[in-house]
PDB file of C-alpha atoms in Angstrom:
ATOM      1  CA  MET A   1      14.845  36.766 -75.188  1.00  0.00           C
ATOM      2  CA  LEU A   2      16.989  39.986 -74.938  1.00  0.00           C
ATOM      3  CA  ARG A   3      19.562  38.565 -76.804  1.00  0.00           C
ATOM      4  CA  ALA A   4      18.117  36.352 -79.568  1.00  0.00           C
ATOM      5  CA  ALA A   5      17.005  39.908 -80.374  1.00  0.00           C
ATOM      6  CA  LEU A   6      19.795  41.415 -80.323  1.00  0.00           C
ATOM      7  CA  VAL A   7      21.131  38.791 -82.796  1.00  0.00           C
ATOM      8  CA  LEU A   8      18.596  39.038 -84.904  1.00  0.00           C
ATOM      9  CA  ALA A   9      19.438  43.096 -84.894  1.00  0.00           C
ATOM     10  CA  LEU A  10      22.033  43.068 -85.697  1.00  0.00           C
ATOM     11  CA  THR A  11      22.010  40.203 -88.238  1.00  0.00           C
ATOM     12  CA  ALA A  12      19.594  42.824 -90.312  1.00  0.00           C
ATOM     13  CA  THR A  13      21.869  45.643 -90.069  1.00  0.00           C
ATOM     14  CA  PHE A  14      24.712  43.679 -91.988  1.00  0.00           C
ATOM     15  CA  VAL A  15      22.068  41.574 -93.872  1.00  0.00           C
ATOM     16  CA  GLY A  16      20.691  45.444 -95.366  1.00  0.00           C
ATOM     17  CA  CYS A  17      24.152  47.365 -94.986  1.00  0.00           C
ATOM     18  CA  ALA A  18      24.334  49.388 -97.749  1.00  0.00           C
ATOM     19  CA  LEU A  19      27.945  49.666 -99.262  1.00  0.00           C
ATOM     20  CA  SER A  20      29.075  53.608-100.042  1.00  0.00           C
ATOM     21  CA  PRO A  21      30.204  55.181-103.355  1.00  0.00           C
ATOM     22  CA  GLN A  22      34.159  54.831-103.757  1.00  0.00           C
ATOM     23  CA  VAL A  23      36.804  57.680-105.633  1.00  0.00           C
ATOM     24  CA  ILE A  24      40.015  56.126-106.599  1.00  0.00           C
ATOM     25  CA  ASP A  25      43.441  57.254-108.049  1.00  0.00           C
ATOM     26  CA  VAL A  26      44.248  55.920-111.388  1.00  0.00           C
ATOM     27  CA  LYS A  27      48.235  55.764-111.421  1.00  0.00           C
ATOM     28  CA  PRO A  28      49.092  52.618-114.074  1.00  0.00           C
ATOM     29  CA  VAL A  29      53.045  51.738-114.142  1.00  0.00           C
ATOM     30  CA  ALA A  30      55.600  50.796-116.704  1.00  0.00           C
ATOM     31  CA  ASP A  31      57.531  48.288-115.628  1.00  0.00           C
ATOM     32  CA  VAL A  32      59.483  48.070-118.247  1.00  0.00           C
ATOM     33  CA  ASP A  33      63.568  48.053-118.769  1.00  0.00           C
ATOM     34  CA  ALA A  34      66.013  50.042-119.505  1.00  0.00           C
ATOM     35  CA  THR A  35      66.237  49.581-123.503  1.00  0.00           C
ATOM     36  CA  ASN A  36      67.909  51.268-126.294  1.00  0.00           C
ATOM     37  CA  ILE A  37      65.181  49.549-128.117  1.00  0.00           C
ATOM     38  CA  GLY A  38      63.702  53.157-129.433  1.00  0.00           C
ATOM     39  CA  ARG A  39      66.769  54.660-130.921  1.00  0.00           C
ATOM     40  CA  ASN A  40      65.184  58.061-129.790  1.00  0.00           C
ATOM     41  CA  GLN A  41      62.452  57.345-132.288  1.00  0.00           C
ATOM     42  CA  PRO A  42      59.748  59.841-131.813  1.00  0.00           C
ATOM     43  CA  VAL A  43      56.898  59.248-130.414  1.00  0.00           C
ATOM     44  CA  GLN A  44      53.657  60.829-129.372  1.00  0.00           C
ATOM     45  CA  VAL A  45      50.761  59.694-127.396  1.00  0.00           C
ATOM     46  CA  LEU A  46      47.666  60.707-127.429  1.00  0.00           C
ATOM     47  CA  ALA A  47      45.587  58.803-124.371  1.00  0.00           C
ATOM     48  CA  VAL A  48      41.315  57.862-125.226  1.00  0.00           C
ATOM     49  CA  ASP A  49      39.114  57.002-122.899  1.00  0.00           C
ATOM     50  CA  SER A  50      36.458  55.642-124.616  1.00  0.00           C
ATOM     51  CA  ARG A  51      33.927  54.415-122.415  1.00  0.00           C
ATOM     52  CA  GLU A  52      30.761  55.195-122.372  1.00  0.00           C
ATOM     53  CA  GLN A  53      30.210  56.142-118.714  1.00  0.00           C
ATOM     54  CA  GLU A  54      32.939  57.678-116.097  1.00  0.00           C
ATOM     55  CA  ALA A  55      32.076  55.081-113.350  1.00  0.00           C
ATOM     56  CA  PHE A  56      33.785  51.479-113.341  1.00  0.00           C
ATOM     57  CA  GLY A  57      31.130  50.133-111.982  1.00  0.00           C
ATOM     58  CA  THR A  58      29.207  49.767-108.866  1.00  0.00           C
ATOM     59  CA  ARG A  59      30.214  47.729-105.558  1.00  0.00           C
ATOM     60  CA  GLY A  60      27.062  46.158-105.608  1.00  0.00           C
ATOM     61  CA  GLY A  61      25.404  45.642-102.185  1.00  0.00           C
ATOM     62  CA  VAL A  62      21.537  47.464-101.197  1.00  0.00           C
ATOM     63  CA  TYR A  63      22.468  50.282-103.437  1.00  0.00           C
ATOM     64  CA  LYS A  64      24.061  49.759-105.745  1.00  0.00           C
ATOM     65  CA  ASP A  65      22.700  51.947-108.818  1.00  0.00           C
ATOM     66  CA  THR A  66      24.888  54.926-106.738  1.00  0.00           C
ATOM     67  CA  ALA A  67      27.630  53.055-104.650  1.00  0.00           C
ATOM     68  CA  LEU A  68      29.962  53.492-107.345  1.00  0.00           C
ATOM     69  CA  VAL A  69      33.475  53.287-108.334  1.00  0.00           C
ATOM     70  CA  ARG A  70      34.748  56.266-109.925  1.00  0.00           C
ATOM     71  CA  PRO A  71      38.478  57.868-111.171  1.00  0.00           C
ATOM     72  CA  ALA A  72      39.790  60.546-108.678  1.00  0.00           C
ATOM     73  CA  ASN A  73      41.867  61.462-111.781  1.00  0.00           C
ATOM     74  CA  ASP A  74      41.918  61.950-115.704  1.00  0.00           C
ATOM     75  CA  VAL A  75      42.390  58.646-116.482  1.00  0.00           C
ATOM     76  CA  LYS A  76      43.565  59.314-119.811  1.00  0.00           C
ATOM     77  CA  SER A  77      46.221  61.421-119.021  1.00  0.00           C
ATOM     78  CA  ALA A  78      46.958  59.248-116.192  1.00  0.00           C
ATOM     79  CA  ILE A  79      48.120  56.446-119.087  1.00  0.00           C
ATOM     80  CA  GLU A  80      49.596  58.795-121.065  1.00  0.00           C
ATOM     81  CA  ASP A  81      51.209  58.991-118.331  1.00  0.00           C
ATOM     82  CA  ALA A  82      52.562  55.967-117.565  1.00  0.00           C
ATOM     83  CA  VAL A  83      53.181  54.536-121.484  1.00  0.00           C
ATOM     84  CA  LYS A  84      55.393  57.825-122.154  1.00  0.00           C
ATOM     85  CA  LYS A  85      57.121  56.540-119.676  1.00  0.00           C
ATOM     86  CA  GLY A  86      57.743  53.321-120.150  1.00  0.00           C
ATOM     87  CA  LEU A  87      58.210  54.441-123.949  1.00  0.00           C
ATOM     88  CA  GLN A  88      60.589  56.733-122.816  1.00  0.00           C
ATOM     89  CA  THR A  89      62.381  54.330-120.667  1.00  0.00           C
ATOM     90  CA  GLN A  90      63.078  51.757-123.661  1.00  0.00           C
ATOM     91  CA  GLY A  91      64.581  54.782-125.491  1.00  0.00           C
ATOM     92  CA  PHE A  92      62.179  56.236-127.478  1.00  0.00           C
ATOM     93  CA  ASN A  93      61.474  60.200-127.604  1.00  0.00           C
ATOM     94  CA  ALA A  94      57.698  60.053-125.709  1.00  0.00           C
ATOM     95  CA  PHE A  95      58.238  63.838-124.344  1.00  0.00           C
ATOM     96  CA  ASN A  96      59.647  65.973-127.319  1.00  0.00           C
ATOM     97  CA  PRO A  97      58.372  64.123-129.693  1.00  0.00           C
ATOM     98  CA  GLY A  98      58.496  66.193-133.069  1.00  0.00           C
ATOM     99  CA  ASP A  99      55.497  66.785-135.693  1.00  0.00           C
ATOM    100  CA  ASP A 100      57.221  63.838-138.573  1.00  0.00           C
ATOM    101  CA  ALA A 101      56.834  61.344-135.039  1.00  0.00           C
ATOM    102  CA  THR A 102      54.938  58.495-135.650  1.00  0.00           C
ATOM    103  CA  ARG A 103      51.663  58.877-133.224  1.00  0.00           C
ATOM    104  CA  LEU A 104      50.908  55.920-130.480  1.00  0.00           C
ATOM    105  CA  GLU A 105      46.903  56.355-129.500  1.00  0.00           C
ATOM    106  CA  VAL A 106      46.023  54.492-127.056  1.00  0.00           C
ATOM    107  CA  ARG A 107      42.260  53.405-126.216  1.00  0.00           C
ATOM    108  CA  LEU A 108      40.419  52.450-123.107  1.00  0.00           C
ATOM    109  CA  GLU A 109      37.584  50.924-124.373  1.00  0.00           C
ATOM    110  CA  GLN A 110      36.607  48.964-121.293  1.00  0.00           C
ATOM    111  CA  LEU A 111      37.728  48.767-117.573  1.00  0.00           C
ATOM    112  CA  ASP A 112      34.666  47.399-116.064  1.00  0.00           C
ATOM    113  CA  TYR A 113      34.190  46.396-112.076  1.00  0.00           C
ATOM    114  CA  VAL A 114      31.562  43.632-111.154  1.00  0.00           C
ATOM    115  CA  PRO A 115      30.909  43.236-108.051  1.00  0.00           C
ATOM    116  CA  GLU A 116      29.348  39.239-107.465  1.00  0.00           C
ATOM    117  CA  GLU A 117      25.026  39.474-107.087  1.00  0.00           C
ATOM    118  CA  GLY A 118      24.134  39.833-103.641  1.00  0.00           C
ATOM    119  CA  SER A 119      24.059  42.095 -99.897  1.00  0.00           C
ATOM    120  CA  VAL A 120      27.559  40.757 -98.883  1.00  0.00           C
ATOM    121  CA  ILE A 121      30.186  41.294-101.855  1.00  0.00           C
ATOM    122  CA  ASN A 122      33.799  38.967-101.906  1.00  0.00           C
ATOM    123  CA  GLN A 123      34.076  38.596-105.495  1.00  0.00           C
ATOM    124  CA  VAL A 124      35.110  41.432-107.717  1.00  0.00           C
ATOM    125  CA  THR A 125      35.888  40.566-111.587  1.00  0.00           C
ATOM    126  CA  LEU A 126      37.728  43.254-113.649  1.00  0.00           C
ATOM    127  CA  THR A 127      37.913  43.175-117.110  1.00  0.00           C
ATOM    128  CA  LEU A 128      40.223  45.103-119.368  1.00  0.00           C
ATOM    129  CA  THR A 129      39.542  46.449-123.163  1.00  0.00           C
ATOM    130  CA  LEU A 130      43.323  48.679-124.458  1.00  0.00           C
ATOM    131  CA  LEU A 131      43.435  48.983-127.920  1.00  0.00           C
ATOM    132  CA  ALA A 132      46.798  51.194-129.446  1.00  0.00           C
ATOM    133  CA  GLU A 133      47.030  52.339-132.666  1.00  0.00           C
ATOM    134  CA  ALA A 134      49.984  53.032-134.270  1.00  0.00           C
ATOM    135  CA  SER A 135      50.628  55.047-137.413  1.00  0.00           C
ATOM    136  CA  ARG A 136      53.590  57.169-140.037  1.00  0.00           C
ATOM    137  CA  GLY A 137      51.705  58.502-143.031  1.00  0.00           C
ATOM    138  CA  ASP A 138      49.594  55.891-144.805  1.00  0.00           C
ATOM    139  CA  VAL A 139      50.877  53.405-142.334  1.00  0.00           C
ATOM    140  CA  ILE A 140      49.011  51.210-139.723  1.00  0.00           C
ATOM    141  CA  HIS A 141      50.060  49.201-136.832  1.00  0.00           C
ATOM    142  CA  THR A 142      47.375  48.161-134.094  1.00  0.00           C
ATOM    143  CA  GLY A 143      47.403  45.967-130.728  1.00  0.00           C
ATOM    144  CA  THR A 144      44.841  44.920-128.707  1.00  0.00           C
ATOM    145  CA  TYR A 145      45.404  43.919-125.194  1.00  0.00           C
ATOM    146  CA  LYS A 146      42.613  41.840-123.107  1.00  0.00           C
ATOM    147  CA  SER A 147      42.469  41.315-119.557  1.00  0.00           C
ATOM    148  CA  SER A 148      39.979  39.076-117.579  1.00  0.00           C
ATOM    149  CA  VAL A 149      40.372  39.162-113.241  1.00  0.00           C
ATOM    150  CA  GLU A 150      38.378  37.363-110.709  1.00  0.00           C
ATOM    151  CA  HIS A 151      39.481  37.974-107.139  1.00  0.00           C
ATOM    152  CA  ASP A 152      37.946  36.047-103.800  1.00  0.00           C
ATOM    153  CA  LEU A 153      38.077  38.208-101.555  1.00  0.00           C
ATOM    154  CA  PRO A 154      37.527  37.591 -97.471  1.00  0.00           C
ATOM    155  CA  LEU A 155      35.961  40.536 -97.372  1.00  0.00           C
ATOM    156  CA  THR A 156      34.327  43.284 -99.175  1.00  0.00           C
ATOM    157  CA  PRO A 157      37.316  45.865-100.650  1.00  0.00           C
ATOM    158  CA  SER A 158      38.084  49.264 -99.186  1.00  0.00           C
ATOM    159  CA  ALA A 159      38.484  52.185-101.311  1.00  0.00           C
ATOM    160  CA  SER A 160      42.687  51.297-101.089  1.00  0.00           C
ATOM    161  CA  ARG A 161      41.845  47.351-102.271  1.00  0.00           C
ATOM    162  CA  ASN A 162      39.677  48.709-105.717  1.00  0.00           C
ATOM    163  CA  GLN A 163      42.005  51.103-106.345  1.00  0.00           C
ATOM    164  CA  GLN A 164      45.060  48.776-105.811  1.00  0.00           C
ATOM    165  CA  MET A 165      43.071  46.451-108.817  1.00  0.00           C
ATOM    166  CA  VAL A 166      41.830  48.501-111.120  1.00  0.00           C
ATOM    167  CA  ASN A 167      46.282  49.600-111.064  1.00  0.00           C
ATOM    168  CA  ASP A 168      46.775  46.023-111.430  1.00  0.00           C
ATOM    169  CA  ILE A 169      45.236  45.125-114.374  1.00  0.00           C
ATOM    170  CA  LEU A 170      45.514  48.579-116.426  1.00  0.00           C
ATOM    171  CA  SER A 171      49.514  48.236-115.901  1.00  0.00           C
ATOM    172  CA  GLY A 172      49.188  45.076-116.484  1.00  0.00           C
ATOM    173  CA  ALA A 173      47.841  46.090-119.520  1.00  0.00           C
ATOM    174  CA  ILE A 174      50.074  48.752-120.420  1.00  0.00           C
ATOM    175  CA  ASN A 175      52.936  47.142-120.207  1.00  0.00           C
ATOM    176  CA  ARG A 176      51.814  43.863-121.942  1.00  0.00           C
ATOM    177  CA  LEU A 177      51.792  46.445-124.731  1.00  0.00           C
ATOM    178  CA  LEU A 178      54.748  47.820-123.979  1.00  0.00           C
ATOM    179  CA  LYS A 179      56.775  45.014-124.431  1.00  0.00           C
ATOM    180  CA  ASP A 180      55.020  43.929-127.538  1.00  0.00           C
ATOM    181  CA  PRO A 181      57.760  42.909-130.030  1.00  0.00           C
ATOM    182  CA  GLU A 182      55.805  44.118-133.348  1.00  0.00           C
ATOM    183  CA  MET A 183      54.658  47.013-131.615  1.00  0.00           C
ATOM    184  CA  LEU A 184      58.349  48.076-130.154  1.00  0.00           C
ATOM    185  CA  SER A 185      59.433  47.220-133.992  1.00  0.00           C
ATOM    186  CA  PHE A 186      57.258  49.725-135.619  1.00  0.00           C
ATOM    187  CA  LEU A 187      57.517  52.513-133.271  1.00  0.00           C
ATOM    188  CA  ALA A 188      60.989  52.101-133.787  1.00  0.00           C
ATOM    189  CA  GLY A 189      60.508  52.443-137.868  1.00  0.00           C
ATOM    190  CA  ASN A 190      60.267  49.431-139.071  1.00  0.00           C
ATOM    191  CA  ASP A 191      57.202  49.822-141.529  1.00  0.00           C
ATOM    192  CA  THR A 192      56.611  46.276-141.752  1.00  0.00           C
ATOM    193  CA  PRO A 193      56.786  44.207-137.977  1.00  0.00           C
TER     194      PRO A 193
END
């Protein structure tokens, strides 16, 4: 009888688990080969975080409205840094571009973290949209880089696991931008890539 009561009490504890908020470091990484495709062309990089809210989403669970996954640092600065480093590796001048540089605005329009419904979270879907707009004079070249990744997990994800998932999807979009042949051609000075 006591054992049955203990099992019921433990079951109730696990079913009603509240998930605490998490704060994660956003540190996307540009993974590109060292080349000279940029031929020292100057590129002024400006990142914009145009999402409507700071949090990426909720962890779900009983108190999902407060169990938010939020960035610990400035998202736009992290994106800007990764893009600059990637361009520099490819032979562009992204750190001292000057006034006549091609302007590259990289806008994070969406980065949603959506857990499955219920109190036990073993599946999370991340959806991302990154928009890049390069301009030189009146000539503009744009690229849109979208991803959606569904993660099946044995346990409700920890802060370090959520940090890895967010950085992986963001790094993937930045790398697609940095490997987009038409965008690279435009940034290297070709008005009609």
